[in-house]
Coordinates of C-alpha atoms in Angstrom, one line a residue:
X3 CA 44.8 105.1 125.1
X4 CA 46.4 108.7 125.4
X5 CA 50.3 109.2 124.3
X6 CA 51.7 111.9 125.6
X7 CA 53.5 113.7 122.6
X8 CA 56.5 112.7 124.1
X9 CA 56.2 109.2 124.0
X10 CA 55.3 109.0 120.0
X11 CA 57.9 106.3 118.6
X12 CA 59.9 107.7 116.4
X13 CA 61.0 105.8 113.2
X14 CA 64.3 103.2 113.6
X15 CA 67.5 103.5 112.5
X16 CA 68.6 99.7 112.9
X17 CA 72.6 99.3 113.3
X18 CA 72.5 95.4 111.7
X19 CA 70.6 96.6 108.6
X20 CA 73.5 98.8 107.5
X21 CA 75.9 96.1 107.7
X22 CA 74.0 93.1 105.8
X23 CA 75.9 89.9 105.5
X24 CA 77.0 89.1 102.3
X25 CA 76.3 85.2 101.4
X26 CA 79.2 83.8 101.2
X27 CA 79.6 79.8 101.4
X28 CA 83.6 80.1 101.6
X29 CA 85.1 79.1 104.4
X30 CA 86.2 82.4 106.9
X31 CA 89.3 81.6 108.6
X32 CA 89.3 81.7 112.7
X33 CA 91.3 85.2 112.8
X34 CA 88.3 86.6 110.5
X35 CA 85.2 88.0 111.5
X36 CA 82.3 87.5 108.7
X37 CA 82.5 89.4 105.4
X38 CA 80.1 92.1 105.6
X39 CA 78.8 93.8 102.1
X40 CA 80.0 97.0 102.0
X41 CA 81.3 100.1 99.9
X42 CA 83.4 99.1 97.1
X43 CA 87.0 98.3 97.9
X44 CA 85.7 98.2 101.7
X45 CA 84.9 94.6 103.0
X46 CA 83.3 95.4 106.5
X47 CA 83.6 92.7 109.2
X48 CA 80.6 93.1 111.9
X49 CA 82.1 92.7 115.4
X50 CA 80.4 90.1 117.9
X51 CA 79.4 90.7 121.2
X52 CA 81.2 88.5 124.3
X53 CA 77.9 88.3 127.0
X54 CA 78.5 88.7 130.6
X55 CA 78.8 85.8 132.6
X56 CA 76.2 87.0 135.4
X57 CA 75.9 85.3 138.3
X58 CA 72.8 82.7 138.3
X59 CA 71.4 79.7 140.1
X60 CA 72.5 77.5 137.4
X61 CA 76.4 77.9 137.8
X62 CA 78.2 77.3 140.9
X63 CA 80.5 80.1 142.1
X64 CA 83.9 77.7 141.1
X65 CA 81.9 76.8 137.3
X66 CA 81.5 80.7 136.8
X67 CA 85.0 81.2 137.6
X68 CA 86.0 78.5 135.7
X69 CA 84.2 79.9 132.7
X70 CA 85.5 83.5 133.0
X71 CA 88.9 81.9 132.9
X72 CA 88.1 80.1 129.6
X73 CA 86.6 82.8 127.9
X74 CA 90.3 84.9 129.1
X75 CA 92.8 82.5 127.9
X76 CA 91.3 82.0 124.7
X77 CA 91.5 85.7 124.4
X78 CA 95.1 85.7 125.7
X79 CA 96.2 83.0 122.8
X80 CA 93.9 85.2 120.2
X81 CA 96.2 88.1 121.2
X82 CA 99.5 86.0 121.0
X83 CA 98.6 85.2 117.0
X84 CA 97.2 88.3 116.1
X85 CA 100.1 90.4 117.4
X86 CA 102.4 87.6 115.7
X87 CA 100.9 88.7 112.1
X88 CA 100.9 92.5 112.7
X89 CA 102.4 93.9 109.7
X90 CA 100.0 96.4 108.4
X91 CA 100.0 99.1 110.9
X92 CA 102.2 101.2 112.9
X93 CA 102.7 100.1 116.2
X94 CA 105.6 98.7 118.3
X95 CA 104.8 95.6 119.8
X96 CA 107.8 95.0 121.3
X97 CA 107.8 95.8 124.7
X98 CA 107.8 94.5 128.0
X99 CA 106.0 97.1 131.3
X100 CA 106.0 93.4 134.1
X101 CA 108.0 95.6 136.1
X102 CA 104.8 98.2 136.0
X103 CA 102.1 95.7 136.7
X104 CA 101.5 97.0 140.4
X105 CA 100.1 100.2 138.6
X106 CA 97.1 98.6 137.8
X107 CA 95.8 98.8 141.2
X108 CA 95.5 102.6 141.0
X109 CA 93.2 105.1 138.8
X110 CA 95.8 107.3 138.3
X111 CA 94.3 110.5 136.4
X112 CA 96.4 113.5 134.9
X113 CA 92.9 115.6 135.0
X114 CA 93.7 119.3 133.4
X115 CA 97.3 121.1 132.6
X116 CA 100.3 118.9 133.3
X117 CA 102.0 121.5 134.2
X118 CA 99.7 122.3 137.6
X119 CA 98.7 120.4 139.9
X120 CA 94.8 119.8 140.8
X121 CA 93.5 118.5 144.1
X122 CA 93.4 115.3 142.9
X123 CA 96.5 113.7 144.4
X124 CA 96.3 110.3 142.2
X125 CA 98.5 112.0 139.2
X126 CA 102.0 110.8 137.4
X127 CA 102.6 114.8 136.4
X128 CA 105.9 114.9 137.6
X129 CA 106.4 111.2 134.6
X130 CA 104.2 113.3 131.7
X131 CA 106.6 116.8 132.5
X132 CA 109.3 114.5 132.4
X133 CA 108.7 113.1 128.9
X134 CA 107.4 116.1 127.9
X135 CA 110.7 118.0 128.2
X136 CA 112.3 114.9 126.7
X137 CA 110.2 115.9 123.3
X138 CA 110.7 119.8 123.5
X139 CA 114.5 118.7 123.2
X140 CA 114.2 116.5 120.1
X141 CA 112.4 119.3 118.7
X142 CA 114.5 121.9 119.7
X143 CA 111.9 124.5 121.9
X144 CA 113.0 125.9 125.5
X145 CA 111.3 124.1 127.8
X146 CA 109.7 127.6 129.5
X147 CA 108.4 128.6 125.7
X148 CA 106.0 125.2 125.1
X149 CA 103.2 124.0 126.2
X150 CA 101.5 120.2 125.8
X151 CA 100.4 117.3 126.9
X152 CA 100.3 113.2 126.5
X153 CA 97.4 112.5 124.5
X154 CA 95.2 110.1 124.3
X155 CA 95.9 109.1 120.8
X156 CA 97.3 110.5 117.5
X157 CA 93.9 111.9 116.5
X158 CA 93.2 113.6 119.6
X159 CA 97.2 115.5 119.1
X160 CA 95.5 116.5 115.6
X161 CA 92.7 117.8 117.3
X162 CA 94.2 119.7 119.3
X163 CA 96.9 120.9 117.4
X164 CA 94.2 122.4 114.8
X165 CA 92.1 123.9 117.5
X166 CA 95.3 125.7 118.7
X167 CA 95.6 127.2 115.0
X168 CA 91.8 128.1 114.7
X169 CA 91.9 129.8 118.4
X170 CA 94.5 132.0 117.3
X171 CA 93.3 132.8 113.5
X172 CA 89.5 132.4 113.7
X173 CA 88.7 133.5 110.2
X174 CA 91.6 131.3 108.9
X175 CA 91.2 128.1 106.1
X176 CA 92.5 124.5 106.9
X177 CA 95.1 123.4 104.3
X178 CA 95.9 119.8 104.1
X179 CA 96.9 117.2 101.6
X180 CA 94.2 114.1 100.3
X181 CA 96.5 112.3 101.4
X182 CA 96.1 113.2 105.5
X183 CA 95.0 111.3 107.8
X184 CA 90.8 111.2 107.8
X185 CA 91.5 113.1 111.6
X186 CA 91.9 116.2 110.0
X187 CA 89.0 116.7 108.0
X188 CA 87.3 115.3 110.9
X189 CA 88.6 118.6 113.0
X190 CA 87.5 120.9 110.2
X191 CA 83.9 119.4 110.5
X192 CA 83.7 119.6 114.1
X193 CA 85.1 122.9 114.6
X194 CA 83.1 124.2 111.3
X195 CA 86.6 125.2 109.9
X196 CA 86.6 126.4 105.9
X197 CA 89.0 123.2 104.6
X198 CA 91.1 123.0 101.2
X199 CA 91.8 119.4 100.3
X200 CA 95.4 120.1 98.7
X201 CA 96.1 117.6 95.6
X202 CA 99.1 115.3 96.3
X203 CA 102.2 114.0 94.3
X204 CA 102.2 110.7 93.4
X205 CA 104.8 109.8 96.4
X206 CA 102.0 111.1 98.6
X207 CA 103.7 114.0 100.0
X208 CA 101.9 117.6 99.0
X209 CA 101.6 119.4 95.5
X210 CA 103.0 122.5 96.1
X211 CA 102.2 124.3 93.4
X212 CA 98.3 123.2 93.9
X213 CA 98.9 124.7 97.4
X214 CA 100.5 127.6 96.1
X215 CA 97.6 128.1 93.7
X216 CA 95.4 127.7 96.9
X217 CA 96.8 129.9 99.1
X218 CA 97.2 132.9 96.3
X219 CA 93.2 132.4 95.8
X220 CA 92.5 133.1 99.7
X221 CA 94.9 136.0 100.1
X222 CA 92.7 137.9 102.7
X223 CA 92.5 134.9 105.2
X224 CA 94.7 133.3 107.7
X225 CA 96.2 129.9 106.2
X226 CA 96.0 127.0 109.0
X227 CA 98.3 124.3 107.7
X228 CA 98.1 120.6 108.6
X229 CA 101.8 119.0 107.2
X230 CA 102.0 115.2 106.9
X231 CA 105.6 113.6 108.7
X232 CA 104.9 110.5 107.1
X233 CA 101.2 110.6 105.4
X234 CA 99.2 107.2 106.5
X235 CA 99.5 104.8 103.2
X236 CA 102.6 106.0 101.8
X237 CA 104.7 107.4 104.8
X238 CA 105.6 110.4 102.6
X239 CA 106.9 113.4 104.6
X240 CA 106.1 117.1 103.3
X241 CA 108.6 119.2 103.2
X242 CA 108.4 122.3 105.8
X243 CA 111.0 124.2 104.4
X244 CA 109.4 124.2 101.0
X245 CA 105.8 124.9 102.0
X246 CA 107.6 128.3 104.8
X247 CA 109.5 129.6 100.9
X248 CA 105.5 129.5 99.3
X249 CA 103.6 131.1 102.3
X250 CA 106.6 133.8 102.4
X251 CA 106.2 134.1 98.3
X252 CA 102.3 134.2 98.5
X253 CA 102.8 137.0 101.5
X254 CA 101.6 135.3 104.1
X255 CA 103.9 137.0 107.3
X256 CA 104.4 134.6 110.6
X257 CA 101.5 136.1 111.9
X258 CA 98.8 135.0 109.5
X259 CA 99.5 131.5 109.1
X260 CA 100.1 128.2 111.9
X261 CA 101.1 125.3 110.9
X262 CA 100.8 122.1 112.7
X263 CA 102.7 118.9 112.1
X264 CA 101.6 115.8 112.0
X265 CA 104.1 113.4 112.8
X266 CA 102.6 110.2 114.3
X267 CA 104.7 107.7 113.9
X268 CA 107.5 109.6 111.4
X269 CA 107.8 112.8 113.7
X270 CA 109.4 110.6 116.5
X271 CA 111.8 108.6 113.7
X272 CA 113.1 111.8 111.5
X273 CA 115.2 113.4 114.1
X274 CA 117.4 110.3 113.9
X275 CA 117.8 109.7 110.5
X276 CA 121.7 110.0 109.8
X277 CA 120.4 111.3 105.6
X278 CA 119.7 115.1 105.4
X279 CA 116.0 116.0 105.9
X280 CA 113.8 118.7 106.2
X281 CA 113.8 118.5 109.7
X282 CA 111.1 119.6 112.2
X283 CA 111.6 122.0 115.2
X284 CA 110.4 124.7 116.4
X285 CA 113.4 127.0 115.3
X286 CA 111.2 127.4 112.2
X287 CA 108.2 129.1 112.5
X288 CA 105.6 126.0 113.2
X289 CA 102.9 126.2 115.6
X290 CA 102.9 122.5 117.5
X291 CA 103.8 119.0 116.4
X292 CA 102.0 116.1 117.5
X293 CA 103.1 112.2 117.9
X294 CA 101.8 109.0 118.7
X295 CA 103.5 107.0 122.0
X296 CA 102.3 103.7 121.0
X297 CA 103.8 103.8 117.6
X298 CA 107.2 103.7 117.8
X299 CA 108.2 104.0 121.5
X300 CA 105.2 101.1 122.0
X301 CA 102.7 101.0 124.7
X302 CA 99.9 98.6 126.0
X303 CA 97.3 101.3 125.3
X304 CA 96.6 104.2 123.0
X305 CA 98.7 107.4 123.2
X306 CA 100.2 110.4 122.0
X307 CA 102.0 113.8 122.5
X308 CA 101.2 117.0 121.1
X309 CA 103.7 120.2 121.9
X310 CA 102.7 123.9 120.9
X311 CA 103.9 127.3 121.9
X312 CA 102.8 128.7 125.4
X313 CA 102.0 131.9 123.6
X314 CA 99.4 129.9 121.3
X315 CA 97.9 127.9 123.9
X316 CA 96.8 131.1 125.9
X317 CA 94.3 131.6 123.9
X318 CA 92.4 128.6 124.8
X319 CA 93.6 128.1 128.3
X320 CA 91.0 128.6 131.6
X321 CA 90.7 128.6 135.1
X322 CA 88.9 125.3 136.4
X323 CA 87.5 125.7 140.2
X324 CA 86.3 122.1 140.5
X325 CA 89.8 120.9 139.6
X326 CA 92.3 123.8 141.7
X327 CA 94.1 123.6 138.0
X328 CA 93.8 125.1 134.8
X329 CA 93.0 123.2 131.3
X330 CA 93.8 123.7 127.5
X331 CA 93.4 119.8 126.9
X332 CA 90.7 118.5 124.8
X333 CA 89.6 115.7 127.0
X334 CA 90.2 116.9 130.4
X335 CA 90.5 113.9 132.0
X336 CA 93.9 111.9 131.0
X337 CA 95.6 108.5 131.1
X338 CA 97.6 109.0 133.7
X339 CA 98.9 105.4 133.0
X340 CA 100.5 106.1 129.8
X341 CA 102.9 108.5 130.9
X342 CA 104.9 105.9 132.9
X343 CA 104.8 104.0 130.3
X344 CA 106.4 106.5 128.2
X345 CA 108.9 107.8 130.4
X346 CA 110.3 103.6 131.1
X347 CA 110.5 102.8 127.8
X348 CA 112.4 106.4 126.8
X349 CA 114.5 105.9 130.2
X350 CA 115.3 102.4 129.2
X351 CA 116.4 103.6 125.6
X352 CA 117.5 106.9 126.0
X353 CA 118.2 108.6 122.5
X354 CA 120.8 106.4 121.7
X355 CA 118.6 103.2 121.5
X356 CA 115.7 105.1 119.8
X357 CA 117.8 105.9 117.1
X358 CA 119.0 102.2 116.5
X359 CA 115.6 101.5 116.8
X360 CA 115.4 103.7 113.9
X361 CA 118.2 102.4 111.7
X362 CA 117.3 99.4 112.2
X363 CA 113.3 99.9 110.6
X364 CA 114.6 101.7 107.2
X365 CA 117.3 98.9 107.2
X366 CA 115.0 96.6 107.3
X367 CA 112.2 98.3 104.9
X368 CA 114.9 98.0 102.2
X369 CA 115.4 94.6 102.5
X370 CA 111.2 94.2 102.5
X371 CA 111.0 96.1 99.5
X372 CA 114.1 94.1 97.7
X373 CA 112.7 91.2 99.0
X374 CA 109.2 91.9 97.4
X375 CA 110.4 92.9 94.2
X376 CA 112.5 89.6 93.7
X377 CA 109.5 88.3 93.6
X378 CA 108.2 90.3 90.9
X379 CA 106.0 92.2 93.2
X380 CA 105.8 95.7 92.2
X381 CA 106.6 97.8 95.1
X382 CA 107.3 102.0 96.2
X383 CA 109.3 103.0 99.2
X384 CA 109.9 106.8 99.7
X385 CA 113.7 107.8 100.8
X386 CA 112.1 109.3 104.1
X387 CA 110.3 106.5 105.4
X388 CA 110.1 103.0 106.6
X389 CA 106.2 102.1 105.0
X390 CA 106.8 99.6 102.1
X391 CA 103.8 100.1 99.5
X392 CA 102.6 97.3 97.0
X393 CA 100.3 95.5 95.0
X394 CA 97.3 95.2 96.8
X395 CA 96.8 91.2 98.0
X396 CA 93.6 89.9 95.9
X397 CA 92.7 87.0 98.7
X398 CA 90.9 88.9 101.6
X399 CA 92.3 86.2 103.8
X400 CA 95.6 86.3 103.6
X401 CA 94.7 90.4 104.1
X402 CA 93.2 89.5 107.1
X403 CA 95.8 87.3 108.2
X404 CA 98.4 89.7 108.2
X405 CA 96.5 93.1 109.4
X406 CA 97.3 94.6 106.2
X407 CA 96.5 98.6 105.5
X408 CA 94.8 98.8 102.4
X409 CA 93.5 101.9 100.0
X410 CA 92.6 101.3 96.4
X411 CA 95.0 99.3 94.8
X412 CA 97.6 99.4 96.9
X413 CA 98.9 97.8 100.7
X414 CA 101.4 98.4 102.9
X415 CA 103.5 97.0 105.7
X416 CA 105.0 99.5 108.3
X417 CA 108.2 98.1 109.0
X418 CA 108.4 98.7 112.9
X419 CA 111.3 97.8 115.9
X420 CA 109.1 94.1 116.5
X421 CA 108.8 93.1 112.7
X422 CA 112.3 91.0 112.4
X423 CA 113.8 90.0 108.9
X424 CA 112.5 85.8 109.6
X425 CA 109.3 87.5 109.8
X426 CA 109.6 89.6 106.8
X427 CA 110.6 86.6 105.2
X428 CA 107.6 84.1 106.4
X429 CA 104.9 87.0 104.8
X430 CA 106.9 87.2 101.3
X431 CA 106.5 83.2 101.2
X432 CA 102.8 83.4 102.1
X433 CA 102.7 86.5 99.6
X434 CA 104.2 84.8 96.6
X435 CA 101.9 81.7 97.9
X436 CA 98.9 84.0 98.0
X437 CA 99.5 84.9 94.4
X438 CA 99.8 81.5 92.8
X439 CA 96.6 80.8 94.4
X440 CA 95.0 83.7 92.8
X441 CA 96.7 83.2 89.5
X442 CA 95.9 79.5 89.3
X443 CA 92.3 80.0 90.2
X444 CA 92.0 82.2 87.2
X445 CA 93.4 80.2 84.5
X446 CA 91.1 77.2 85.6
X447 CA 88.3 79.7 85.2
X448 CA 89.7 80.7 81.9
X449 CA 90.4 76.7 81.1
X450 CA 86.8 76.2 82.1
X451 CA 85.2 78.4 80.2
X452 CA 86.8 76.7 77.1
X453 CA 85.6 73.8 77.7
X454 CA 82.6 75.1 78.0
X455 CA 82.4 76.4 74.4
X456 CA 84.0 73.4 72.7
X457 CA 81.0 71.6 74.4
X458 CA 78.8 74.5 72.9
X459 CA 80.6 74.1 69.6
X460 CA 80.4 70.4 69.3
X461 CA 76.4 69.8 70.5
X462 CA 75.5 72.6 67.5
X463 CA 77.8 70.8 64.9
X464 CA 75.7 67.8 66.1

């Protein structure tokens, strides 16, 4: 038989032989998915598949019903725990959209700029302009001099924020800390930028003089900046006002750098904080800040805002047909969902209850970390920031449990609007419980391994 050239299999990649399972007799606990081998200090957990119930001859319309329902309200009481032990990651789970549940009858699409309407009617710009101009106040920009949009996500502010910078200074190199958020190396890969990993103070904000030594080795190019509002493991903020005085001293004039500031969930907190703080706004010479809206403002779904200058944007910006509309977003078509859901919650709140919001996380971080270290549990909280950091748990369980962050060895808890001081309380108990269990399993080992050699000992002096 002939095979057309086409047709010649080609050699398979198969997805379940990079994830063996690692044997393992211990019991997994029902919030865990099975240990997975994996690279060292990562324990992968391979996700299961849910089938779809399809219609057949063998269930009756009612019994396939009945079953969808099951499969549902298991996942509904799966939710309930899971969001009751969220401590390692920072979203605000306390919310309440019932009065928006009649929205879900409607693709609603913000397809292209926000700031034009397209032909397609089923929008919520006038919502996404609203909140918009709610952000270009708290960072101080005229509402006719920026441009943005509600993002899909953190990542995809990054993304765009970055793009904005290498649009405008082609030839320029990425600067950013190690201790970014993976995002922003993943930009510099996808839009082949040159990228300079910038070493990073132990409180995980940026070494300065490594950047200055960085930027004075690449005199002749552009310098695109990624600065950290709160880096992702130790919440450590870098300081815009230091890193403007090094790009003046290396001669870098406001036209030959951009710097974009990632401030997912710490760029929506620092404008409250009552302390002194290198604030960020667009009366310094940045080039766009971006955000995460289900972070601290809290959302049922994945979102974010990123807000540049309409002059930088221009450069990126083009004329859609199809759409009636123009489009500088990286996705094109938008949540139009999320929005709403933004501009309720910031309604409901105004500034006023966002910053109690506020006070009341780095009130209650303090009292996490003094709680921590009462129990002898070594702990770091920067002054900017409401991410406790500690001794990284040794039972992968009670990390699971807890949905706790974890890089080398070290963990932390964001301490969000929804994490109360009971709850705070109920993980240091299971903590300090966690620990005993740990340190008692190790001194049976030692114990057995003693008795192992007396037994050694005594059989030879037999």
């Amino acid at each position: 038989m002939s095979l057309d050239k086409h047709n010649i299999p080609a050699a398979k990649t198969i997805r379940s032989e990079h994830l063996a399972v690692a044997s393992s007799s211990s019991p997994v606990a029902p919030y865990c998915a099975l240990p997975v081998a994996g690279p060292v200090l990562i324990t992968q957990n391979k996700a299961t598949a849910l089938p779809i119930i399809e219609p057949s001859d063998d269930m009756t319309d009612e019994e396939r019903e009945v079953a969808i329902d099951d499969v549902l309200q298991k996942y509904l009481k799966r939710m309930a725990d899971r969001t009751d032990h969220h401590m390692g990651y920072p979203y605000n789970l306390e919310f309440d959209y019932g009065a928006l549940d009649g929205l879900n009858k409607y693709s609603i699409n913000n397809l292209g700029d926000p700031f034009i309407e397209s032909n397609y009617g089923v929008h919520s710009r006038e919502f996404e302009v609203g909140v918009l101009n709610w952000f270009a106040r708290l960072w101080e920009i005229d509402e006719e001099e920026y441009w943005g949009y509600i993002t899909n996500c953190g990542t995809e502010g990054n993304l765009h924020g970055i793009l904005v910078g290498r649009e405008n200074l082609p030839d320029g190199i990425l600067y950013s800390s190690v201790e970014s958020h993976y995002s922003v190396f993943k930009a510099a890969r996808m839009y082949r930028m040159d990228a300079i990993k910038v070493k990073a103070l132990e409180t995980g904000e940026i070494d300065y003089d490594d950047l200055r030594a960085h930027l004075l080795a690449n005199p002749a190019r552009p310098a695109i900046l990624n600065l950290n509002i709160g880096t992702t493991v130790k919440g450590a903020v870098d300081d815009v006002d230091k890193v403007l005085d090094i790009l003046k001293e290396c001669g870098f004039t406001e036209d030959r750098f951009f710097i974009h500031c990632d401030g997912a969930l710490f760029g929506m907190m620092m404008p409250f904080l009552k302390q002194d703080a290198p604030m960020v706004t667009f009366r310094k010479p940045i080039g766009s800040v971006s955000v995460s809206g289900h972070k601290f403002v809290g959302a049922p779904m994945p979102c974010g805002v990123v807000i540049t200058r309409f002059k930088y944007v221009m450069a990126l910006s083009s004329d859609v047909e199809y759409l009636n509309s123009r489009d500088a977003t990286i996705m094109g078509s938008r949540n139009g969902h999320a929005p709403i859901y933004l501009w309720y919650t910031l309604t409901r709140k105004g500034y006023e209850g966002i910053r109690r919001d506020v006070e009341k996380c780095m009130r209650n971080a303090h009292v996490l970390k003094d709680m921590l270290e009462g129990a002898g549990i070594k702990t770091m909280l920067n002054e900017l920031s409401n991410t406790v950091v500690f001794e990284r748990p040794l039972e992968e369980p009670f990390v699971r449990k807890w949905q706790l962050a974890c890089e080398g060895t070290i963990a932390h808890v964001v301490v969000m609007p929804n994490i109360t001081i009971s709850k705070l309380e109920d993980f240091v108990q299971d903590y300090v419980q966690s620990r005993a269990r740990v340190s008692i399993a190790a001194a049976k080992r030692i114990a057995t391994s003693a008795r192992l050699l007396v037994e050694d000992d005594s059989s030879q002096a037999c």
